[in-house]
mmCIF file of C-alpha atoms and ligand atoms in Angstrom:
data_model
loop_
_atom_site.group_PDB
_atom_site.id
_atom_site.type_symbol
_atom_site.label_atom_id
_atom_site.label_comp_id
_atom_site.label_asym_id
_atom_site.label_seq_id
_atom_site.Cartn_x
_atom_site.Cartn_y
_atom_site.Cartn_z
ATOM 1 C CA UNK A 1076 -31.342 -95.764 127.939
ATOM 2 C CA UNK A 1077 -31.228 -97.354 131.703
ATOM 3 C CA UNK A 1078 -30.062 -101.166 131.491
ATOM 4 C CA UNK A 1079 -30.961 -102.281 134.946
ATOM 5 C CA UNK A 1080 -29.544 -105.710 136.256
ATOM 6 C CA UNK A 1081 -30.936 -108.870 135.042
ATOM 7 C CA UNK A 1082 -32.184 -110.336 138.496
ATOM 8 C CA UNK A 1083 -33.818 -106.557 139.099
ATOM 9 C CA UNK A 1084 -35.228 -107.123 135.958
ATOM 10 C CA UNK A 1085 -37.193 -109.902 136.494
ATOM 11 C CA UNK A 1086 -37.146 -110.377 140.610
ATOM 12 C CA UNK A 1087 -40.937 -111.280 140.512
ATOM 13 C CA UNK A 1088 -40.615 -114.181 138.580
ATOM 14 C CA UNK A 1089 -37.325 -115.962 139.904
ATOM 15 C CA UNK A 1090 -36.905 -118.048 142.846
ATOM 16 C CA UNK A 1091 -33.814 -116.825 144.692
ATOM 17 C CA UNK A 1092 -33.178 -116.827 148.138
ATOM 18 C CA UNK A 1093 -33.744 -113.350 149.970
ATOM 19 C CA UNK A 1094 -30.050 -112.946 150.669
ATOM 20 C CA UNK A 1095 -28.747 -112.869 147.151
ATOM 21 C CA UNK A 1096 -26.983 -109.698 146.522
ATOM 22 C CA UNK A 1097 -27.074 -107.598 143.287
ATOM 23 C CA UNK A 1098 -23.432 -108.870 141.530
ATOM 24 C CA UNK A 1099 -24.363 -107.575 138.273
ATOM 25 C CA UNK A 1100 -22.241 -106.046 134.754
ATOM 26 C CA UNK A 1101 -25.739 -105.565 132.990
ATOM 27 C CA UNK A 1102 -26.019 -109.368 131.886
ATOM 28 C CA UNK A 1103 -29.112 -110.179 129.191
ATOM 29 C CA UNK A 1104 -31.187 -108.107 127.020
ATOM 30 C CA UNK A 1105 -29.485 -110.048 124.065
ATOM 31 C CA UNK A 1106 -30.510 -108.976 120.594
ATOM 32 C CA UNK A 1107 -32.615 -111.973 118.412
ATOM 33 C CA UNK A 1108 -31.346 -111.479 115.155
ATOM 34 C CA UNK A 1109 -34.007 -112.358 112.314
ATOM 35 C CA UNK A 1110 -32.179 -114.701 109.611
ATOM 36 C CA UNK A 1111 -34.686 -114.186 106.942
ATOM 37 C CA UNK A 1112 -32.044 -115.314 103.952
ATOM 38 C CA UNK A 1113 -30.970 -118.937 105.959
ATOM 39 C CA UNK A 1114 -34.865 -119.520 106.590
ATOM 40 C CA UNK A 1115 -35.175 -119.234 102.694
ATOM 41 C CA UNK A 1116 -32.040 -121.665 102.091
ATOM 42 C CA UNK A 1117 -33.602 -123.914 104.766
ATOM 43 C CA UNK A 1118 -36.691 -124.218 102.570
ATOM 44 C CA UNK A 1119 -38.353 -121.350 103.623
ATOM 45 C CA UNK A 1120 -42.121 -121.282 105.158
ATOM 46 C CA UNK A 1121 -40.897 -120.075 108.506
ATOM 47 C CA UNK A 1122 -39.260 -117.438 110.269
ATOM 48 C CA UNK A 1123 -35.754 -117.713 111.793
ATOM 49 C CA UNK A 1124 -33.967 -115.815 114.446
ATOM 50 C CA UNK A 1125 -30.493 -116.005 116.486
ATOM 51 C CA UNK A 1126 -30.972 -114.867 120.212
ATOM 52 C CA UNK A 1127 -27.692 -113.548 120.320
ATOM 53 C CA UNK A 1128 -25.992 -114.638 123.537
ATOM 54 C CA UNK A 1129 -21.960 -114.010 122.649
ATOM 55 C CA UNK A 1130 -23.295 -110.055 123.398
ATOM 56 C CA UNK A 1131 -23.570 -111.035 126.659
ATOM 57 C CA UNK A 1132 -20.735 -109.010 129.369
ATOM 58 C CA UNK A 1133 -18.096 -111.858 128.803
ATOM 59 C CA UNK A 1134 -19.073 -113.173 125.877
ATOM 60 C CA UNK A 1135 -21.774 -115.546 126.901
ATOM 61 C CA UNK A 1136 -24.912 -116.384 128.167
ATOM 62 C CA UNK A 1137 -22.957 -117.957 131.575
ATOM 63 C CA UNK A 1138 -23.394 -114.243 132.453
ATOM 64 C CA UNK A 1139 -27.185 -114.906 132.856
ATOM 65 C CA UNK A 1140 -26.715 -117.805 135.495
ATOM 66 C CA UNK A 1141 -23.623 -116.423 137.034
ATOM 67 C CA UNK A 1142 -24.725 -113.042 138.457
ATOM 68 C CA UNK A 1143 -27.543 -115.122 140.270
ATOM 69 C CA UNK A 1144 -24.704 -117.819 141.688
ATOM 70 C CA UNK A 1145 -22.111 -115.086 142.611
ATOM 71 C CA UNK A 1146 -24.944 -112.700 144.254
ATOM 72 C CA UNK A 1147 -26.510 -115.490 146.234
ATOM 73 C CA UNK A 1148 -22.829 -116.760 147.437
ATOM 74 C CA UNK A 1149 -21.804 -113.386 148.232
ATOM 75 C CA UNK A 1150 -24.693 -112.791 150.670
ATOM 76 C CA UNK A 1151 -24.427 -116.101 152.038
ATOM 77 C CA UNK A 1152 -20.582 -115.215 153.242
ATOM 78 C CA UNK A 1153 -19.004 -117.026 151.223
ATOM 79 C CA UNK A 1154 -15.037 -115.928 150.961
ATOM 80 C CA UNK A 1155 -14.988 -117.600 147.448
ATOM 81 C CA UNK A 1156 -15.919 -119.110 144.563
ATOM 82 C CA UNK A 1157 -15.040 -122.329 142.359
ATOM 83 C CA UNK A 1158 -16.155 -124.102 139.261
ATOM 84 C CA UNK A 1159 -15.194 -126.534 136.730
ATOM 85 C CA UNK A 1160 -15.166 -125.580 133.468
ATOM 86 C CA UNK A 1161 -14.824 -125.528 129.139
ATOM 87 C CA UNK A 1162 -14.087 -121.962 129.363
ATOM 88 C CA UNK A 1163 -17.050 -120.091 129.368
ATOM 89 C CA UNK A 1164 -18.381 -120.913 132.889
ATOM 90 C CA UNK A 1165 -14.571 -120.042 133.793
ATOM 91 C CA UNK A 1166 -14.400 -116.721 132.426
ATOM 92 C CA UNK A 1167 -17.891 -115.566 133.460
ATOM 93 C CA UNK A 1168 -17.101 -116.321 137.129
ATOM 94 C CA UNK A 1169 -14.000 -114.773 137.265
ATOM 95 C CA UNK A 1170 -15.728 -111.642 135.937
ATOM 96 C CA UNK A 1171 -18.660 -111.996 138.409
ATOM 97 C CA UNK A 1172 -16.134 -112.706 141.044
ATOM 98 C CA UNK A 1173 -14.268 -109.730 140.931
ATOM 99 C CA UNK A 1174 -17.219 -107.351 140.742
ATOM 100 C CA UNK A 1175 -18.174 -108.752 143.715
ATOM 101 C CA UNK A 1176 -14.598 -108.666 145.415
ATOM 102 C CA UNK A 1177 -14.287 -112.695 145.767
ATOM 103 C CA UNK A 1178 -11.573 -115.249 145.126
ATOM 104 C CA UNK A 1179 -11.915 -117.123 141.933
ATOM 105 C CA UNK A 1180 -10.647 -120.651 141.613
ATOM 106 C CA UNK A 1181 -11.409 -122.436 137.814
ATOM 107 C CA UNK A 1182 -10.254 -125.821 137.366
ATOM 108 C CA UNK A 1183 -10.055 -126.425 133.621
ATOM 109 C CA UNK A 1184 -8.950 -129.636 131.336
ATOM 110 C CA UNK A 1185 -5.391 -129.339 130.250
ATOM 111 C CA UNK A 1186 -5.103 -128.247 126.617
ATOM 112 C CA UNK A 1187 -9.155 -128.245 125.980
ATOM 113 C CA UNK A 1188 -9.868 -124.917 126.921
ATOM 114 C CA UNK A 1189 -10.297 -121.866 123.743
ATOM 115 C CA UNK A 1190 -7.521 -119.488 123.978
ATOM 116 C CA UNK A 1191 -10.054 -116.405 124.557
ATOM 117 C CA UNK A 1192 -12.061 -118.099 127.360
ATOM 118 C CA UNK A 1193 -8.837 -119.011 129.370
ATOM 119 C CA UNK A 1194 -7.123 -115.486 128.977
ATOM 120 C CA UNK A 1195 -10.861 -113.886 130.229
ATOM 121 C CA UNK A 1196 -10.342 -116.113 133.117
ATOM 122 C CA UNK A 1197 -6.616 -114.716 133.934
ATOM 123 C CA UNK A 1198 -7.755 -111.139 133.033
ATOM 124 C CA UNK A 1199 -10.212 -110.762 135.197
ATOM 125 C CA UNK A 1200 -7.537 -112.579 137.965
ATOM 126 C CA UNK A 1201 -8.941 -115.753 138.830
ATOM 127 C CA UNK A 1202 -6.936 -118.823 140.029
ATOM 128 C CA UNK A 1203 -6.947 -121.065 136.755
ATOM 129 C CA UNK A 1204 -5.879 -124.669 137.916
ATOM 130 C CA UNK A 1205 -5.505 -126.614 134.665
ATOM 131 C CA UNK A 1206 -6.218 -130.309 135.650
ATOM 132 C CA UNK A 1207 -4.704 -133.344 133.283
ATOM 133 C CA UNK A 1208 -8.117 -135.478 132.944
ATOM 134 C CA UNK A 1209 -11.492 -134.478 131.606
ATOM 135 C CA UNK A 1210 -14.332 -131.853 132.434
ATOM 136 C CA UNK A 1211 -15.904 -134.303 134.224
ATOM 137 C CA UNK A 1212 -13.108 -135.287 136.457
ATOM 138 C CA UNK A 1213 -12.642 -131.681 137.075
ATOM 139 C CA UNK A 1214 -16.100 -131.172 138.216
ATOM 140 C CA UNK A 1215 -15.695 -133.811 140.306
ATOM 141 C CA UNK A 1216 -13.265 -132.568 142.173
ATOM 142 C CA UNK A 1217 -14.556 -129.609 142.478
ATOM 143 C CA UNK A 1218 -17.814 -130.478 143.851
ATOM 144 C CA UNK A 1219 -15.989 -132.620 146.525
ATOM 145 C CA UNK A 1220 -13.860 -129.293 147.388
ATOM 146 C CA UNK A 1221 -16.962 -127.196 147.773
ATOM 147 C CA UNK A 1222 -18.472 -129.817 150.444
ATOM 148 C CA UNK A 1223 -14.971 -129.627 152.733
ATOM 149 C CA UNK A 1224 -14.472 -126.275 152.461
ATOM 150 C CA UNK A 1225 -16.143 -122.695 153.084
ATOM 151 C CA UNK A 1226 -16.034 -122.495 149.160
ATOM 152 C CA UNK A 1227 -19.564 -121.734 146.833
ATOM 153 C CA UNK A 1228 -19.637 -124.412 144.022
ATOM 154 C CA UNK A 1229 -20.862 -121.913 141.144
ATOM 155 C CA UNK A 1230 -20.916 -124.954 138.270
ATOM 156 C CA UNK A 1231 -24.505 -125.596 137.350
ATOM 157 C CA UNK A 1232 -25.085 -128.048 139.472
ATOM 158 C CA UNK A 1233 -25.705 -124.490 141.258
ATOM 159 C CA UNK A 1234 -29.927 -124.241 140.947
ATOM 160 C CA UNK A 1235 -29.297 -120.659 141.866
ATOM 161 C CA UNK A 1236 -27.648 -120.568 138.229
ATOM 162 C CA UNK A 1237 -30.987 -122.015 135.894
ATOM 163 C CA UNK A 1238 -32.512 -119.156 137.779
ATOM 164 C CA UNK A 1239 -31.097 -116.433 136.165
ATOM 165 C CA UNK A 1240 -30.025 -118.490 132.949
ATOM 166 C CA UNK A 1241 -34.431 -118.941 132.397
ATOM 167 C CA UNK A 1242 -34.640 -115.373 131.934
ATOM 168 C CA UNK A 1243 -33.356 -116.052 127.992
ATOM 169 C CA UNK A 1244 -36.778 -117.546 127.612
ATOM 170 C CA UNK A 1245 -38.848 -114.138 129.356
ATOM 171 C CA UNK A 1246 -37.046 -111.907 126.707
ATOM 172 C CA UNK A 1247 -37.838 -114.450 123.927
ATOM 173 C CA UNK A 1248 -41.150 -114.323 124.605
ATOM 174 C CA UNK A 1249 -40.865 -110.447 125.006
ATOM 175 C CA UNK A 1250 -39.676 -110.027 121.658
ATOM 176 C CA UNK A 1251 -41.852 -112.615 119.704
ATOM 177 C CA UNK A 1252 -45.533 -111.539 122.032
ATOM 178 C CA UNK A 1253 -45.274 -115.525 122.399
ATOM 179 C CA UNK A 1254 -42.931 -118.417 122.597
ATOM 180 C CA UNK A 1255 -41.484 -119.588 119.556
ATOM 181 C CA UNK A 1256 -42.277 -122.651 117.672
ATOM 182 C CA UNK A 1257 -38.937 -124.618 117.558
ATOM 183 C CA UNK A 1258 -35.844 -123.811 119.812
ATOM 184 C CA UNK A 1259 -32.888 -125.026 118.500
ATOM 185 C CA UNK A 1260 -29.526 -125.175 121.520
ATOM 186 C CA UNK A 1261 -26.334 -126.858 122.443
ATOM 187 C CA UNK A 1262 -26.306 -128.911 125.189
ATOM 188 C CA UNK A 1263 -23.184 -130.099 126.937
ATOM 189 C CA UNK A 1264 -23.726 -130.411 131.106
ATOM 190 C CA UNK A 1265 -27.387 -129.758 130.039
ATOM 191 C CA UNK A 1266 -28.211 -126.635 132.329
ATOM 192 C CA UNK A 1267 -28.972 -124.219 129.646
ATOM 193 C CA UNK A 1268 -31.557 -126.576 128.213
ATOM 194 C CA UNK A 1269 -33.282 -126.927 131.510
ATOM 195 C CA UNK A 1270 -33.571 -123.666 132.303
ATOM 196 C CA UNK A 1271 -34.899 -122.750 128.829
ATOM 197 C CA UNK A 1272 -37.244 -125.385 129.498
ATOM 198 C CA UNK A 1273 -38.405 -124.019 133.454
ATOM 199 C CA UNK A 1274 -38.711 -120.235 132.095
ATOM 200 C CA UNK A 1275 -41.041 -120.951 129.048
ATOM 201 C CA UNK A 1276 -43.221 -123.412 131.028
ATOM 202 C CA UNK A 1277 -43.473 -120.560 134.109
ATOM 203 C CA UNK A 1278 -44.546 -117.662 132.028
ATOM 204 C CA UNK A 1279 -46.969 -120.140 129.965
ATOM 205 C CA UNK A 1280 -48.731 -120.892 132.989
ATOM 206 C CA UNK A 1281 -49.081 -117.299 134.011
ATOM 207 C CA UNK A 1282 -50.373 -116.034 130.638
ATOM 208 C CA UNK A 1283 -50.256 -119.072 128.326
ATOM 209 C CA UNK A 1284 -48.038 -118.154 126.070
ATOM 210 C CA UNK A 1285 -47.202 -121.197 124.456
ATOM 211 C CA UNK A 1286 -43.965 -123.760 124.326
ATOM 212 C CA UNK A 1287 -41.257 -124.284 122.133
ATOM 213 C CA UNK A 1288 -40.086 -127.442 120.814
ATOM 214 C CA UNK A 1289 -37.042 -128.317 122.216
ATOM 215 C CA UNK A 1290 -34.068 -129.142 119.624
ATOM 216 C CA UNK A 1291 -31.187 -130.079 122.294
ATOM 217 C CA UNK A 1292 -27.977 -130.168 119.764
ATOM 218 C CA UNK A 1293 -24.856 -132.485 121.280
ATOM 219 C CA UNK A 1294 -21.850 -133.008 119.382
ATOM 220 C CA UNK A 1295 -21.516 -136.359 117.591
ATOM 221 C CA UNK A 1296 -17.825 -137.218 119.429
ATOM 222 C CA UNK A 1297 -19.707 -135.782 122.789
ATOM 223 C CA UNK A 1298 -23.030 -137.327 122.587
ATOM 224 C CA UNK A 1299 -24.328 -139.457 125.936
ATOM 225 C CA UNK A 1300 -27.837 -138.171 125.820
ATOM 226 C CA UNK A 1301 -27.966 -139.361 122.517
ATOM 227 C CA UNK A 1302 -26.554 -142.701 122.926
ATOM 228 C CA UNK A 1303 -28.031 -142.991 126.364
ATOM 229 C CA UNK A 1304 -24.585 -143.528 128.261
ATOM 230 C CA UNK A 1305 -21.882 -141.984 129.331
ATOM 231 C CA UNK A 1306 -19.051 -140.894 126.875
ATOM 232 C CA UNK A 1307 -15.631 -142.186 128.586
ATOM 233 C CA UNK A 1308 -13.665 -139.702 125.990
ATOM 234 C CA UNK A 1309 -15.379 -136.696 124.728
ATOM 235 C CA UNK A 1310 -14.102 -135.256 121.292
ATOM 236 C CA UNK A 1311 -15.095 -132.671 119.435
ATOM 237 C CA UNK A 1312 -14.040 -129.326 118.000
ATOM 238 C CA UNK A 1313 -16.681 -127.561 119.782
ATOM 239 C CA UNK A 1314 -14.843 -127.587 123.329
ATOM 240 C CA UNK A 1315 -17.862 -126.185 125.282
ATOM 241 C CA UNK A 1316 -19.874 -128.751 124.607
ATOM 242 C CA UNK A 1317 -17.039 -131.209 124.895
ATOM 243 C CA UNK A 1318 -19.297 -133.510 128.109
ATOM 244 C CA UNK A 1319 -19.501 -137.025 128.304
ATOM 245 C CA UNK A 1320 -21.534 -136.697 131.669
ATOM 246 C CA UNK A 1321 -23.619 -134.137 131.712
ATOM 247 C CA UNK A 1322 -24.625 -132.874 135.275
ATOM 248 C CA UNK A 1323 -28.415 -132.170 134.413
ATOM 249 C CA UNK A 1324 -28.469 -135.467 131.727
ATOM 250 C CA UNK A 1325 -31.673 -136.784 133.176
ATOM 251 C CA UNK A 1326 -33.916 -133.064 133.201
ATOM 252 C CA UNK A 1327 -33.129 -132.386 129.810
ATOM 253 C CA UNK A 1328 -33.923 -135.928 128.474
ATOM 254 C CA UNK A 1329 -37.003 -135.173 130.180
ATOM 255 C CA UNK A 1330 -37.861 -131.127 128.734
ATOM 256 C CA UNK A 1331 -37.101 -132.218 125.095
ATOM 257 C CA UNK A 1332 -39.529 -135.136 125.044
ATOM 258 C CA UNK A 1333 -41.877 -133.342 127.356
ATOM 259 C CA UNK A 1334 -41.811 -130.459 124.621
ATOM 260 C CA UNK A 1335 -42.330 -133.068 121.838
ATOM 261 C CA UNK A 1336 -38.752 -132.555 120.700
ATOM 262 C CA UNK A 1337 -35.926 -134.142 120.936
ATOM 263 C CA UNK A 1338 -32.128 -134.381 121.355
ATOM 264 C CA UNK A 1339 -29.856 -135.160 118.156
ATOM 265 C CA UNK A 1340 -25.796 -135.187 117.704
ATOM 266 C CA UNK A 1341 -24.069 -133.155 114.569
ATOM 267 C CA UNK A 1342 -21.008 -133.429 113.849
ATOM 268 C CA UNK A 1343 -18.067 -131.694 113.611
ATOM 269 C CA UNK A 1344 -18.102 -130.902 110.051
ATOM 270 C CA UNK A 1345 -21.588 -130.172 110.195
ATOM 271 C CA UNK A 1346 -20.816 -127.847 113.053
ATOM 272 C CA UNK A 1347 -18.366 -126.087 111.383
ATOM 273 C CA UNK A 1348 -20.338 -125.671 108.135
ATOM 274 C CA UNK A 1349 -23.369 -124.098 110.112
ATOM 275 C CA UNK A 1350 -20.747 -121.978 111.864
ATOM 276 C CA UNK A 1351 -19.308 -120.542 108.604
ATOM 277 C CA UNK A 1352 -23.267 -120.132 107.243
ATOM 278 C CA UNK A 1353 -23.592 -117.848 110.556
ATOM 279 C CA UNK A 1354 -20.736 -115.740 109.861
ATOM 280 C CA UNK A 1355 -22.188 -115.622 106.418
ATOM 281 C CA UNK A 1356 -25.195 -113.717 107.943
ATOM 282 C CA UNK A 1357 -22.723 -111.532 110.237
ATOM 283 C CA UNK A 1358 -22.737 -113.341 113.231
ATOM 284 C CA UNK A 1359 -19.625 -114.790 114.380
ATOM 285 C CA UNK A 1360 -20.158 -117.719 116.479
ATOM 286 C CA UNK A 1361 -18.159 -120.279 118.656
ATOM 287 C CA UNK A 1362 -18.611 -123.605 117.084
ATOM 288 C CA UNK A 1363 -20.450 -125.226 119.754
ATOM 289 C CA UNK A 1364 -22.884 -122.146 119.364
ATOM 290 C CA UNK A 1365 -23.454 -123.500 115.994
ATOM 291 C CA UNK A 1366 -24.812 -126.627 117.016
ATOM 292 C CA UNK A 1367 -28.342 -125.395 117.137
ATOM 293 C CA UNK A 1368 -28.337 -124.847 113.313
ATOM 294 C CA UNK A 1369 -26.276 -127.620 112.540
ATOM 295 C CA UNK A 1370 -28.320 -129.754 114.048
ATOM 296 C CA UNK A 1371 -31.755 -127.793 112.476
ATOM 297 C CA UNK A 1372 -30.333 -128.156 109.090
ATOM 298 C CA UNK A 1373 -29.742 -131.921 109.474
ATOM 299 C CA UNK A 1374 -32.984 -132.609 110.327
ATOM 300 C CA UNK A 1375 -34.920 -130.329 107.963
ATOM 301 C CA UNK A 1376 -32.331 -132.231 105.089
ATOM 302 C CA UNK A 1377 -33.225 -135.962 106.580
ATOM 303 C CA UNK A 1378 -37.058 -134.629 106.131
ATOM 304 C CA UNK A 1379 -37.380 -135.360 110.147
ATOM 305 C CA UNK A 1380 -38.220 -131.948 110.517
ATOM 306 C CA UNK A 1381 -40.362 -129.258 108.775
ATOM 307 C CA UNK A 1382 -40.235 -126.216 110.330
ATOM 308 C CA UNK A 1383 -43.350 -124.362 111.043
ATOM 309 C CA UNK A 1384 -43.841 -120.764 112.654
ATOM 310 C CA UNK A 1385 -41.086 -119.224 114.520
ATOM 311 C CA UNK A 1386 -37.871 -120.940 114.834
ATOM 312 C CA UNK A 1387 -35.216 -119.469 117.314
ATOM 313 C CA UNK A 1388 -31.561 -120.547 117.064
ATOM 314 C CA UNK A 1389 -29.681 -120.019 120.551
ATOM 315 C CA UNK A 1390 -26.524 -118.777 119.685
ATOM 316 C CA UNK A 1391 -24.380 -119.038 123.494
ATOM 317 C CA UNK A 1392 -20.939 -117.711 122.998
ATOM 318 C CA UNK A 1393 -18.900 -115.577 121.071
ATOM 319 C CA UNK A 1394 -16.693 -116.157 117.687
ATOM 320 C CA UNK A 1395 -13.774 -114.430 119.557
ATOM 321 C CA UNK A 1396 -13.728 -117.012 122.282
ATOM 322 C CA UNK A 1397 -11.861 -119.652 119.931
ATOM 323 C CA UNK A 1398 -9.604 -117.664 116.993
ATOM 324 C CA UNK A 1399 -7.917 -120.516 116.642
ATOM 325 C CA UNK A 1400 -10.561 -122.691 115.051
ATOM 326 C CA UNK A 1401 -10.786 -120.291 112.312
ATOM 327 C CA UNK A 1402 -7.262 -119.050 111.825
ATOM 328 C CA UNK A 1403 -5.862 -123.064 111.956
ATOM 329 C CA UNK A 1404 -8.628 -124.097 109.048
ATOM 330 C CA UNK A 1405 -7.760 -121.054 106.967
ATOM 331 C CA UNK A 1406 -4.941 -120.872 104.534
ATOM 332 C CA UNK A 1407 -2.351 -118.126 105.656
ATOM 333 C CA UNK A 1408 -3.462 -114.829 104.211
ATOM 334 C CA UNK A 1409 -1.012 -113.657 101.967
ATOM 335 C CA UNK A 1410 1.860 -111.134 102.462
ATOM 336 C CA UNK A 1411 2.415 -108.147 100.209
ATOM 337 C CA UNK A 1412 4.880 -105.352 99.599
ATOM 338 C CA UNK A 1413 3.229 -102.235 100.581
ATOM 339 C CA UNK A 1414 2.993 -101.074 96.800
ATOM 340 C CA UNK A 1415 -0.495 -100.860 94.826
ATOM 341 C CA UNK A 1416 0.661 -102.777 91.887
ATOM 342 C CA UNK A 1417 1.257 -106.198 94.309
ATOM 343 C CA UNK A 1418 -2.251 -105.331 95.893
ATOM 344 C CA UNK A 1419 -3.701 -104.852 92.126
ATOM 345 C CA UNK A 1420 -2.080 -107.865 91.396
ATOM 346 C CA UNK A 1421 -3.415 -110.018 94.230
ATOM 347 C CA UNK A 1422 -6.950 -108.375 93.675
ATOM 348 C CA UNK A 1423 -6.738 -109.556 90.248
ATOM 349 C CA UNK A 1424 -6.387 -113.112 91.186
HETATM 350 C C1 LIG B 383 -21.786 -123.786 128.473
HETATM 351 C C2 LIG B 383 -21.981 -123.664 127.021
HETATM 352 C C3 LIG B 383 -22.837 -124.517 126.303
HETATM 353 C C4 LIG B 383 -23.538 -125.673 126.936
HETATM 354 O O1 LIG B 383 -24.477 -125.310 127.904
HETATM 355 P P1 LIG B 383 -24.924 -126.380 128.981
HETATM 356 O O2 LIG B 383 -25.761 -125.634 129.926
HETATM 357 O O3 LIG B 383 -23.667 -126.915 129.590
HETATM 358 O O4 LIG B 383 -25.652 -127.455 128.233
HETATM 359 C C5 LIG B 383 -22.999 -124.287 124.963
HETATM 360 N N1 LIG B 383 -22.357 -123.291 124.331
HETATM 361 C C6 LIG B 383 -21.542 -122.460 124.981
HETATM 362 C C7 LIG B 383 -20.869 -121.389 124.225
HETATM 363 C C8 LIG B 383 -21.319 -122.612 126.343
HETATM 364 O O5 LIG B 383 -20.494 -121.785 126.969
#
């Protein structure tokens, strides 16, 4: 089997200036995993899948936007490359970075970034600048660096990064012949959603192939686009979603009603929950990649929502991005002597 690079992939349909170089570690192609025994649980009468986007080359679907920001930087000139971040956005561009032989700077609120997101970052040697104040305020000054200096902003504020992150839609509709019914998605700066939005409406005007619904899922302690202003504190357990101002706010307002759908905020608990019911199928997820469902479930429970037809959840990042959410709410596992009898024992109960 020949993987070729995303942006090879599907050159045709994205809008990339001609001097983007090919920065690629064999991004997309993500697996949607049918969920046939949650679409029962959830009342059944539709189909369910998880586009699987923790498969990704670090672990999330960043990967997608990020070989398109790097590439185009790269062939621009540009000596380096810096972005504010949750984690995932930090780690991807590091990765990206170094493949294409750039400096990596990552600013990153103190103490809110998962442990496997900021070692990715280190590993694949980027300058990780932890700053004490929020995402936003990091972005901030980040953005204000990129206009004084010879420096490629690579948040995703980048348009050069909905590019490449649209192409989730193309293999959606790949896999299904058509585009699903519902899709459900976290949204924290609200770039993912957008794209999504761009790449389903571009290939339905080219060989109608139909819209989703758009189910943008924020977290309850994180929610502006559901309360309709900014969030001064952001809180939740689900640190990539963890925006009170999201960058792209306004577009994604606009795609979910456009789409007839709509944005909603879970909460934690329910986030967790829907993250445990995932790892009940065999997909571990980070919990702001559980949103989607959480969010789903909610409204299929409140009766707001009866699914219909073909109902994608997108699942953006990997369990193994934040052990400590699941090693913290477990109890310690138990130590033995290494004898049968105290394992016999234990297995007993
Ligand atoms: C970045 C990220 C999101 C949010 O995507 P936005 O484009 O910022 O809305 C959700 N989940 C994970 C795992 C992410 O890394």
């Amino acid at each position: 089997m020949k993987i070729k690079p995303l942006l090879q992939r599907y050159q045709a349909l994205l809008d990339l200036p001609a001097h983007t170089q090919s920065v690629s570690l064999l991004e997309g192609g993500t697996p949607l995993l049918p969920l046939p025994r949650l679409a029962q649980e959830l009342g059944g009468g539709f189909e369910l899948y998880a586009k699987v986007e923790g498969l990704n080359p670090t672990g999330s679907f960043k990967d997608r936007g990020m070989t398109a920001a790097v590439g185009e930087a790269l062939g621009r000139g540009a000596q380096a490359v810096i972005c504010a971040s949750t984690g995932n956005t930090a780690a991807s561009a590091a990765a990206y970075a170094a493949r294409a032989g750039l400096r990596c700077i990552v600013l990153i609120p103190q103490g809110k970034v998962a442990a496997g997101k900021l070692a990715g970052a280190l590993a694949y040697g980027a300058q990780v600048i932890q700053v004490s104040g929020s995402f936003d305020q990091a972005l901030e000054l980040v953005v204000q660096t990129s206009q004084r200096q010879p420096i490629a902003l690579v948040n995703s504020l980048n348009p050069h990064r909905l590019q490449g992150q649209k192409t989730a839609a193309f293999e959606m509709i790949e896999d299904l012949g058509r585009a699903p019914d519902w899709l459900c998605l976290p949204v924290g700066n609200a770039g993912n959603i957008t794209a999504y939005w761009m790449g389903f409406r571009q290939v339905h005007q080219l060989h109608a192939s139909g819209l989703p619904r758009l189910l943008g899922v924020q977290a309850a302690g994180a929610a502006p686009l559901v309360h309709g202003a900014p969030v001064e504190l952001p809180e939740t357990v689900a640190t990539a979603i963890r925006i009170g101002k999201p960058a792209r706010g306004e577009q994604a307002l606009q795609a979910a009603a456009e789409s007839g759908g709509r944005i909603v905020a879970a909460s934690d608990a329910e986030i967790l929950a829907a993250q445990r019911r995932l790892a009940a199928e065999g997909l571990w997820v980070e919990p702001a990649s559980a949103a989607g469902l959480a969010g789903l479930t909610a409204e299929i429970i409140a009766g707001r929502l009866q699914p219909q037809g073909r109902v994608v959840l997108v699942c953006t990042g990997h369990g193994l991005k934040d052990p400590d959410v699941i090693t913290q709410a477990l109890p310690t596992t138990p130590v033995i002597p290494a004898e049968l009898a105290a394992l016999e024992a234990l297995l007993a109960g």
